[in-house]
């Protein structure tokens, strides 16, 4: 807007140098300069106001009629609403003391000064601005500083107009703590470096006014809250992600399209109108719903609301922008079978590595749930972090640890079974020695050799079948016609690739099967040939024993027993070799590898923790000391205790498990088990040795080694400590000791502190103490404006009015459907009335409260 435009109606305009003789030329120049509104303010006259307004009709330019008054102290701009007739303004001039014959005489001064003239202008519906206050005949040039300050404090002075940027800070400094006075810049229809009025000077100085429409109503609201609504430099294009619109097809909000601003948006309406539903539809469409694992009850309530308010096949379409990037996200609702979101457009700049568009969302009462548990609060930190790298590393390491645990468990079983069998070896050797004395030494040696080979050749037949990976079923997905016809060639190529793979697998499987058949046939032949040779030896040896047993001592039967014992000894010796050379070294290697994997797992979790700590440090700085947060390492041992209780079931150790879980970690407990370090566990936990021994023996005897090892991968989730202080000179109080409203305030301050993704909250004021809404939330929202988009479903006057919502959407409903009632900002009359109704209950209760509480404002 340029609020100070002169036309040839001003007598100090030189027709030869001004550059225009018709009103349309002024309108065209303003539009060419990129202005959306101008105020026509000639010296002591409204002579061209009607002409310029008529010339602007049918164009996008808004023309506000006005006048530049020469008061007894200096120049004052008086501006009225568009459409106000020049005749009305001329009548006001007469009332102020300028006869019609003197209209246009810039040397004709009023008898009243700035403040009194401004009050009289305001009484006649106008808006008063101290013109070029830092130049000749400007308010700031009055030598008495106290009088200048008192004049600027007069509410009838709506703003001061300056030429030099530096003067804006000086004006604010003079009024600090007393008034937030609007400061504007306008051209005075002068070119840079010149003082005469020229057409091309229009717009060379200008102000940016935040309003739904650049009329006097919008201007009044802007000047009532200048820190949020008036800028002397062009506002930057939003660089943060913005939800531009949401369209719903089907269900309770069928056919409704909601358009949002890039800043603060507030949804108003009665109970059941659809405010909360709209919040949930946005989260549903973007696949950013409440985590069922963290807050199952909240998620259950949300799912129930969606099921009630949406029909099967309903769709939600969300349009998002970030800078020049634009993306459309669509998602269809089918209860438990809802489709994934479909992205169309420039997703590269709007989606992260997760493939989702980041938002920070809170369903109704979800803020309260975040306040309850340290582990649940960690989601506030993780929401703005990309932890995918650590999740992948952790999942991969856990998978390898589980495979390793299975291997260690198998080795443990084999070692235990081997040692149990090997306990019989001394007895076998003793009985074998006794029998050997009855036979010739060479006979015994030959028999022992054949018995040793029997243990080897008996296992030769029945080579287990080797299997290749199963054929993939993914190729079937590409048999159908392409969803996008232009991509049919890619479908065909994918199907051909999978067919090629399946053919290769089939060929390899056939080749392997044929090789297995040949090898097993050969091994069977080898074993049979060995058996034939053994039978020859056995016949020869039996004949020899018959010749020796002339006294009929039963040597043939004893020889059978000798063979059995020799075979058993051979098997036990083989088992002993396996134990020493395979099982025990394999277990040692598996344990060592497990320690490497544990180190990898802990490093991945530590790296994730460092990233969280960096974010926490940044958040603490941004929160300005109101809230302080800390990382609680491995804060949740509930799953550890649950798993330990399951494993120890039947051991009669329940009374000691709590102490073990509190004083140890799964990693250290399992490590002690694998190393047989009972004393280490006792020292760490304070539990008696006999109880730890019982636990370890129970795990081994019940075959629960693999279950215990799997427990070593448990993540004792980090938690978030939150502390709050009401004032800078107060101490911090842990959130667990705070009142309900203070808890929610602390959580919301964290949510507001950082990030530029859209912040969407259903009734953020729930359970908050009313003064805190103003002191903490509103103050923070005002500080952060322009850096993030906010969408709140709310009933709080503080959030809507004090925080100055850019876009208000009121929703109404009947029994079957909800619908948009009105959209816009507070300066719109219909929105103002609806906001008064929804926030204050209407004008009558608002007036009653004003009357009864207004005395406290005196």
XYZ file of N, CA, C and O in Angstrom, residues 212 217-218 220-221 229 268 800-801 804 808-810 821-843 846:
148
model
N -6.820 -9.437 4.966
C -7.540 -10.241 3.980
C -7.927 -9.397 2.770
O -8.093 -9.917 1.674
N -10.853 -1.255 6.788
C -11.059 -2.231 7.859
C -9.802 -3.075 8.065
O -9.340 -3.265 9.180
N -9.224 -3.584 6.959
C -7.986 -4.355 7.059
C -6.850 -3.524 7.598
O -6.021 -4.000 8.380
N -7.084 -0.920 9.648
C -7.275 -0.690 11.082
C -6.768 -1.898 11.892
O -6.080 -1.735 12.900
N -7.150 -3.099 11.458
C -6.717 -4.295 12.182
C -5.199 -4.442 12.132
O -4.576 -4.859 13.117
N 1.545 -7.362 11.583
C 0.820 -7.100 10.343
C 1.398 -6.007 9.463
O 0.874 -5.765 8.384
N -12.688 -23.107 13.898
C -13.698 -22.861 14.920
C -14.978 -23.590 14.550
O -15.258 -23.833 13.378
N -6.685 -17.331 18.854
C -7.313 -16.779 17.657
C -7.102 -15.274 17.559
O -6.720 -14.746 16.510
N -7.335 -14.561 18.677
C -7.318 -13.097 18.649
C -5.943 -12.544 19.011
O -5.352 -11.773 18.248
N -3.457 -13.544 16.684
C -3.830 -12.926 15.414
C -3.790 -13.925 14.263
O -2.918 -13.887 13.393
N -9.068 -17.860 9.566
C -10.043 -18.487 10.449
C -11.039 -19.223 9.570
O -11.555 -18.678 8.600
N -11.276 -20.488 9.912
C -12.269 -21.285 9.192
C -13.300 -21.738 10.211
O -12.968 -22.442 11.171
N -14.539 -21.299 10.029
C -15.598 -21.761 10.919
C -16.378 -22.858 10.199
O -16.657 -22.765 9.007
N -18.502 -22.745 7.029
C -19.439 -21.654 7.256
C -18.873 -20.347 6.723
O -19.546 -19.592 6.028
N -17.611 -20.072 7.029
C -16.953 -18.855 6.551
C -15.451 -19.030 6.683
O -14.965 -19.823 7.491
N -14.697 -18.300 5.858
C -13.238 -18.303 5.953
C -12.732 -16.882 5.816
O -13.329 -16.058 5.106
N -11.636 -16.592 6.480
C -11.055 -15.261 6.385
C -10.391 -14.870 7.688
O -10.110 -15.710 8.548
N -10.155 -13.575 7.847
C -9.505 -13.065 9.044
C -10.482 -12.246 9.874
O -11.612 -11.964 9.449
N -10.039 -11.831 11.065
C -10.929 -11.160 12.005
C -11.468 -9.835 11.487
O -12.525 -9.381 11.920
N -10.741 -9.169 10.563
C -11.233 -7.878 10.097
C -12.467 -8.014 9.206
O -13.154 -7.039 8.950
N -12.731 -9.243 8.748
C -13.967 -9.455 7.993
C -15.138 -9.485 8.954
O -15.120 -10.192 9.966
N -16.176 -8.744 8.633
C -17.293 -8.573 9.570
C -17.942 -9.905 9.921
O -18.218 -10.197 11.096
N -18.192 -10.763 8.903
C -18.855 -12.031 9.190
C -18.001 -12.928 10.065
O -18.488 -13.588 10.983
N -16.673 -12.946 9.808
C -15.775 -13.748 10.635
C -15.692 -13.197 12.048
O -15.594 -13.946 13.026
N -15.715 -11.891 12.177
C -15.656 -11.272 13.491
C -16.857 -11.687 14.329
O -16.724 -12.045 15.505
N -18.037 -11.649 13.718
C -19.254 -12.040 14.429
C -19.201 -13.522 14.823
O -19.525 -13.896 15.960
N -18.784 -14.380 13.880
C -18.714 -15.811 14.170
C -17.666 -16.122 15.230
O -17.876 -16.992 16.092
N -16.521 -15.434 15.177
C -15.486 -15.640 16.188
C -16.008 -15.230 17.564
O -15.751 -15.907 18.572
N -16.723 -14.122 17.613
C -17.306 -13.672 18.874
C -18.252 -14.726 19.430
O -18.262 -15.010 20.633
N -19.018 -15.342 18.554
C -19.966 -16.371 18.992
C -19.236 -17.630 19.479
O -19.510 -18.141 20.572
N -18.305 -18.118 18.674
C -17.641 -19.380 19.014
C -16.671 -19.249 20.187
O -16.483 -20.198 20.945
N -16.047 -18.091 20.321
C -15.025 -17.927 21.356
C -15.572 -17.344 22.658
O -15.062 -17.656 23.736
N -16.557 -16.482 22.539
C -17.044 -15.781 23.729
C -18.498 -16.078 24.045
O -19.035 -15.575 25.030
N -19.187 -16.832 23.187
C -20.588 -17.125 23.422
C -21.535 -16.093 22.854
O -22.742 -16.140 23.083
N -20.981 -15.118 22.116
C -21.819 -14.087 21.520
C -21.631 -12.743 22.193
O -20.915 -12.606 23.195
N -22.284 -11.681 21.675
C -22.059 -10.326 22.181
C -22.574 -10.092 23.593
O -21.959 -9.348 24.358
N -20.202 -11.507 26.210
C -18.948 -10.765 26.089
C -19.078 -9.389 26.742
O -18.192 -8.932 27.462
